[in-house]
Coordinates of C-alpha atoms in Angstrom, one line a residue:
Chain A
X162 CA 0.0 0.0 0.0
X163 CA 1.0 3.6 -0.9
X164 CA 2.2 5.5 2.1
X165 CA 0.8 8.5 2.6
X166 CA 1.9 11.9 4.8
X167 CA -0.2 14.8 5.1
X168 CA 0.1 18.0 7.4
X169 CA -1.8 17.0 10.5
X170 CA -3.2 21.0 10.5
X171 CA -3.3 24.2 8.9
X172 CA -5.3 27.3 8.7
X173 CA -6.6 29.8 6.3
X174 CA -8.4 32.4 6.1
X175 CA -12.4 32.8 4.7
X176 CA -12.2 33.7 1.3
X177 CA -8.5 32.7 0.7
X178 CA -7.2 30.3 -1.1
X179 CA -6.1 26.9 0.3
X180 CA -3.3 24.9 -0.7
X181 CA -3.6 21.1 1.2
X182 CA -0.1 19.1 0.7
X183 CA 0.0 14.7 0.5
X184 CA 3.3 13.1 -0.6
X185 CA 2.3 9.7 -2.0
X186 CA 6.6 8.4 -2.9
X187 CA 5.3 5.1 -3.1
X188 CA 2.2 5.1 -5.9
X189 CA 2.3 2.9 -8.1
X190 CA 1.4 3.7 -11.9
X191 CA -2.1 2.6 -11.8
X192 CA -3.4 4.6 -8.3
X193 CA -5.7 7.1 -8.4
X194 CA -5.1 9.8 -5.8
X195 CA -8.6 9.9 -4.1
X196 CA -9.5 13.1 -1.6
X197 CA -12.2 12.9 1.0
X198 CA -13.1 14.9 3.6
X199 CA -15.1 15.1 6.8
X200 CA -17.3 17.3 8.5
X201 CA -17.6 17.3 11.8
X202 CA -19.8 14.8 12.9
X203 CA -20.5 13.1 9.5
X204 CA -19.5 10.4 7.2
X205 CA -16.6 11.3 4.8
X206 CA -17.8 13.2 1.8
X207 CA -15.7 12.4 -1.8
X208 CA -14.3 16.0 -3.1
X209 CA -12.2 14.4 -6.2
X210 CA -10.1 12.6 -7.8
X211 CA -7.2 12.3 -10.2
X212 CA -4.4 9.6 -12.1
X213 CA -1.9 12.0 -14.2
X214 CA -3.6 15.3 -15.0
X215 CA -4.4 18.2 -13.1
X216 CA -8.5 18.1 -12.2
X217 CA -11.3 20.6 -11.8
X218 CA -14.6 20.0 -10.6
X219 CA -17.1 22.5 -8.7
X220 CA -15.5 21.6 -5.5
X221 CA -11.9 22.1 -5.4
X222 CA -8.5 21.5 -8.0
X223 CA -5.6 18.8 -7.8
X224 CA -2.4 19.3 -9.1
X225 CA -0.6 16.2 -9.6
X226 CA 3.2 16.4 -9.2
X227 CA 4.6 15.0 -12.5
X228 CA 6.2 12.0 -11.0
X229 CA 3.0 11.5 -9.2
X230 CA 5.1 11.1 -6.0
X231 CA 2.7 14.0 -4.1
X232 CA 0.0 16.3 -4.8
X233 CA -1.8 19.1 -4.2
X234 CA -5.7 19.7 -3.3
X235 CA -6.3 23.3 -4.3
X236 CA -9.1 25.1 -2.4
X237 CA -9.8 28.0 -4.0
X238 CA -11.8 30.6 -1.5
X239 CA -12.3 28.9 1.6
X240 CA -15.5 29.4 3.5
X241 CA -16.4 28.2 7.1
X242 CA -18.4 25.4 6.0
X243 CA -15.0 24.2 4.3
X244 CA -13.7 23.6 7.6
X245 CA -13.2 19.6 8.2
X246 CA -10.2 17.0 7.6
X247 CA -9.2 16.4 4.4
X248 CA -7.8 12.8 3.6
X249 CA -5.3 12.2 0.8
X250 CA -6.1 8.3 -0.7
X251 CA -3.7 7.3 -3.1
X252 CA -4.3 3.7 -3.2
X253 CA -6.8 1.0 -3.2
X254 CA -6.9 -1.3 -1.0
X255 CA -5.9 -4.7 -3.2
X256 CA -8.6 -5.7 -5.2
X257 CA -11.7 -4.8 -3.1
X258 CA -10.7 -0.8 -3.5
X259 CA -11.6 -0.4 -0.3
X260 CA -10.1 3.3 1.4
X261 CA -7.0 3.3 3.3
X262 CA -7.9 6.7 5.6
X263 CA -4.5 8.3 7.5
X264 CA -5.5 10.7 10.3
X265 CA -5.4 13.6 7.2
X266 CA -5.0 17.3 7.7
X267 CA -7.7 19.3 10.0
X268 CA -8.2 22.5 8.6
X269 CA -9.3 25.1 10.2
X270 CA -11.0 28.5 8.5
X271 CA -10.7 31.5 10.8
X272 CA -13.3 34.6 9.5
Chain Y
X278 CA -32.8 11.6 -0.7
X279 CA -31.2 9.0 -2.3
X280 CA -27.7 9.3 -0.7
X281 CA -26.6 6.2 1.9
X282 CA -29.1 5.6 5.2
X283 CA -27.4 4.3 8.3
X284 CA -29.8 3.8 11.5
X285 CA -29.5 4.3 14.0
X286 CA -27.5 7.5 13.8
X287 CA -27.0 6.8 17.7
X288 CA -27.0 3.6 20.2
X289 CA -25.5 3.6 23.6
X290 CA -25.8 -0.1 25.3
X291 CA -24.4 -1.7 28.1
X292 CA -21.3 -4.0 27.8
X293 CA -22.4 -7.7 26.8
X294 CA -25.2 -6.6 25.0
X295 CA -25.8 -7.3 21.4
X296 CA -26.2 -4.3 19.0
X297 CA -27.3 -4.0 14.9
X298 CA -26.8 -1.6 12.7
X299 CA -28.5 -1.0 9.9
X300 CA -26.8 0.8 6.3
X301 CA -28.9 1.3 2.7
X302 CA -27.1 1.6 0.0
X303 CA -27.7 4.1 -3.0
X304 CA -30.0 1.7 -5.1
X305 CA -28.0 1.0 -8.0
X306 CA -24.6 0.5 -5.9
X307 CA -23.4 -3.1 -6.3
X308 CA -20.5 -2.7 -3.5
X309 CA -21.1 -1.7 0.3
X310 CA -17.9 -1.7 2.7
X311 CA -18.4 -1.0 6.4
X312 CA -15.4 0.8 8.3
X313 CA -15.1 1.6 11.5
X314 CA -13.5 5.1 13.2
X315 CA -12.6 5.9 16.6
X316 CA -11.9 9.7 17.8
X317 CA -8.9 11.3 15.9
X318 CA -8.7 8.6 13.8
X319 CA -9.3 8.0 10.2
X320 CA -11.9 5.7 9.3
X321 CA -10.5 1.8 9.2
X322 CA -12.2 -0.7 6.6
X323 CA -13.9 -3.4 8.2
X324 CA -15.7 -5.5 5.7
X325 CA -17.1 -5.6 1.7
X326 CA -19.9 -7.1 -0.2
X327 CA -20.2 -7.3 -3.8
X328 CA -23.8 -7.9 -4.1
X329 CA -24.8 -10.1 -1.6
X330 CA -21.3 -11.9 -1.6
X331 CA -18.9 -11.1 1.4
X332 CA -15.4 -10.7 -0.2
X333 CA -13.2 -9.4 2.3
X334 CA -13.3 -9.2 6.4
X335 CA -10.8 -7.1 8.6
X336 CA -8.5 -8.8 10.9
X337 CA -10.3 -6.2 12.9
X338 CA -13.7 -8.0 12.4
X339 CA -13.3 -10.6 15.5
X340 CA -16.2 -13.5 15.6
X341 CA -18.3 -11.1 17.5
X342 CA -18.8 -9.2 14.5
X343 CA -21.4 -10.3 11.6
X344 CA -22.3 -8.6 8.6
X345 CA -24.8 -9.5 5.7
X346 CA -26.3 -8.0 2.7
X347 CA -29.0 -10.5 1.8
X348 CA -30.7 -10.3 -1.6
X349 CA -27.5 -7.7 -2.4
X350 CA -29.4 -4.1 -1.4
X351 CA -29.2 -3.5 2.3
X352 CA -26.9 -4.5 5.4
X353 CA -26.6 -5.5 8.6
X354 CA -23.5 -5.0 11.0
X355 CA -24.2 -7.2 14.4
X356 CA -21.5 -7.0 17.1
X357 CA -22.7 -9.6 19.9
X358 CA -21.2 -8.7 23.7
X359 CA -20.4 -5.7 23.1
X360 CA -17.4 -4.7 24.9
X361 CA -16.0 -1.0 25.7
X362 CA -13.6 -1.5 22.9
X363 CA -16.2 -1.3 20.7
X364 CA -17.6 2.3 21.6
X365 CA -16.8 4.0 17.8
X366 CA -18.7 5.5 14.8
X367 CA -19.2 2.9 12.5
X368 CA -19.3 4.1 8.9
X369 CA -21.3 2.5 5.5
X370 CA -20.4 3.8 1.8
X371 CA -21.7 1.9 -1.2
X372 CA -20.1 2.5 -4.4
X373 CA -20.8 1.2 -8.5
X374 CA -17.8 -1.0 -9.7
X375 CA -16.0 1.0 -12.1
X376 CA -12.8 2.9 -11.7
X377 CA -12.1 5.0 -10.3
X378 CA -15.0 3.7 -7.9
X379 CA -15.8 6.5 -6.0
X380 CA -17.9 5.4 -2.4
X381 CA -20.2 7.4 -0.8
X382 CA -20.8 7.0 2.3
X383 CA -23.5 7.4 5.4
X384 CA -23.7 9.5 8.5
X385 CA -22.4 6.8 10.1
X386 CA -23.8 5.0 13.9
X387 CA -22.3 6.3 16.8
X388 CA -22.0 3.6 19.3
X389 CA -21.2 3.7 22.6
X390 CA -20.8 0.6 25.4
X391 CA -20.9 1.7 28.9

């Protein structure tokens, strides 16, 4: 399994954009890098996913380093509801593809 | 709302007891794991069905834990004498097979043994 490492905190500001850091060194070619993240006091919620390109969806951006050895999950005008941890998922789990969680980065939005 | 049910959202019970948990699955979802996630923790899989068919168990599952998915729609989680060890939010997702497979998941139960 890809090892993932994450910042265990950081903090932005509302309305400023957010830059969340995972070095996956040990992906393999076929991972997809997977981010979730978690409200307080609910289930995790899927905000996206990539392989080799960089990715935009309504949510957020990843950059994908070109080795694919880290990336980047680009936030780009945190609000308060945005506050939560984020989880960096580069691998499946064998072949069930179930989610190996770290203890991701809790980040906090001050006003 | 079609997203994934879990109920109850919360159970407290008292050590040796036996509890059930309940997850539905968004309809047309042919794989359902159950994880499991204890405070400042990231979630930890437990178990997976592909339709009705349990694939893979946790070393985490001990024998106290059963789960089924009979006819292949929703599932049971039953943890028999309960112990304090146990106390945990216990997390459903369901996903369609096809990469990249993205799961959605519940509200998760909140258990806790006294």
């Amino acid at each position: 399994d890809a090892k993932t490492t994450q910042p265990n905190s950081m903090e932005s500001n509302e309305e400023e954009p957010v830059h969340l850091p995972c070095n996956h060194s040990t992906i393999s070619g076929t991972d997809y890098i997977h981010w979730y993240r978690q409200l307080p006091s609910q289930g995790p919620e899927y905000v996206i996913h990539g392989l080799t390109s960089n990715v935009n969806n309504r949510m957020a951006s990843l950059a994908i380093a070109e080795d694919r050895k880290s990336s980047t999950l680009i936030l780009h005008r945190a609000t308060l509801r945005d506050a939560a941890v984020y989880y960096c998922i580069p691998n499946y789990g064998g072949a069930t593809n179930k989610l190996i969680f770290g203890t991701g980065t809790l980040l906090a939005v001050q006003p | 709302d079609t997203g994934v049910s879990q109920d109850p959202r919360h159970k407290i019970t008292k050590r040796g007891q036996n509890v059930t948990f309940r997850c539905d699955p968004i309809s047309e979802h042919n794989r359902l794991y159950w994880y499991r996630q204890t405070l400042g923790q990231g979630p930890e899989f437990l178990t997976y069905f592909q339709n009705e068919a349990q694939l893979e168990k946790s070393r985490l599952l001990s024998d106290r834990f059963s789960a089924e998915r009979p006819k292949g729609s929703f599932s049971t989680l039953e943890i028999q004498r309960t112990e304090q060890g146990d106390s945990a939010m216990y997390l459903c997702a369901s996903s369609f097979q096809r990469p990249p497979e993205t799961q959605y998941f519940g509200p998760g139960t909140r258990l806790l043994v006294l």
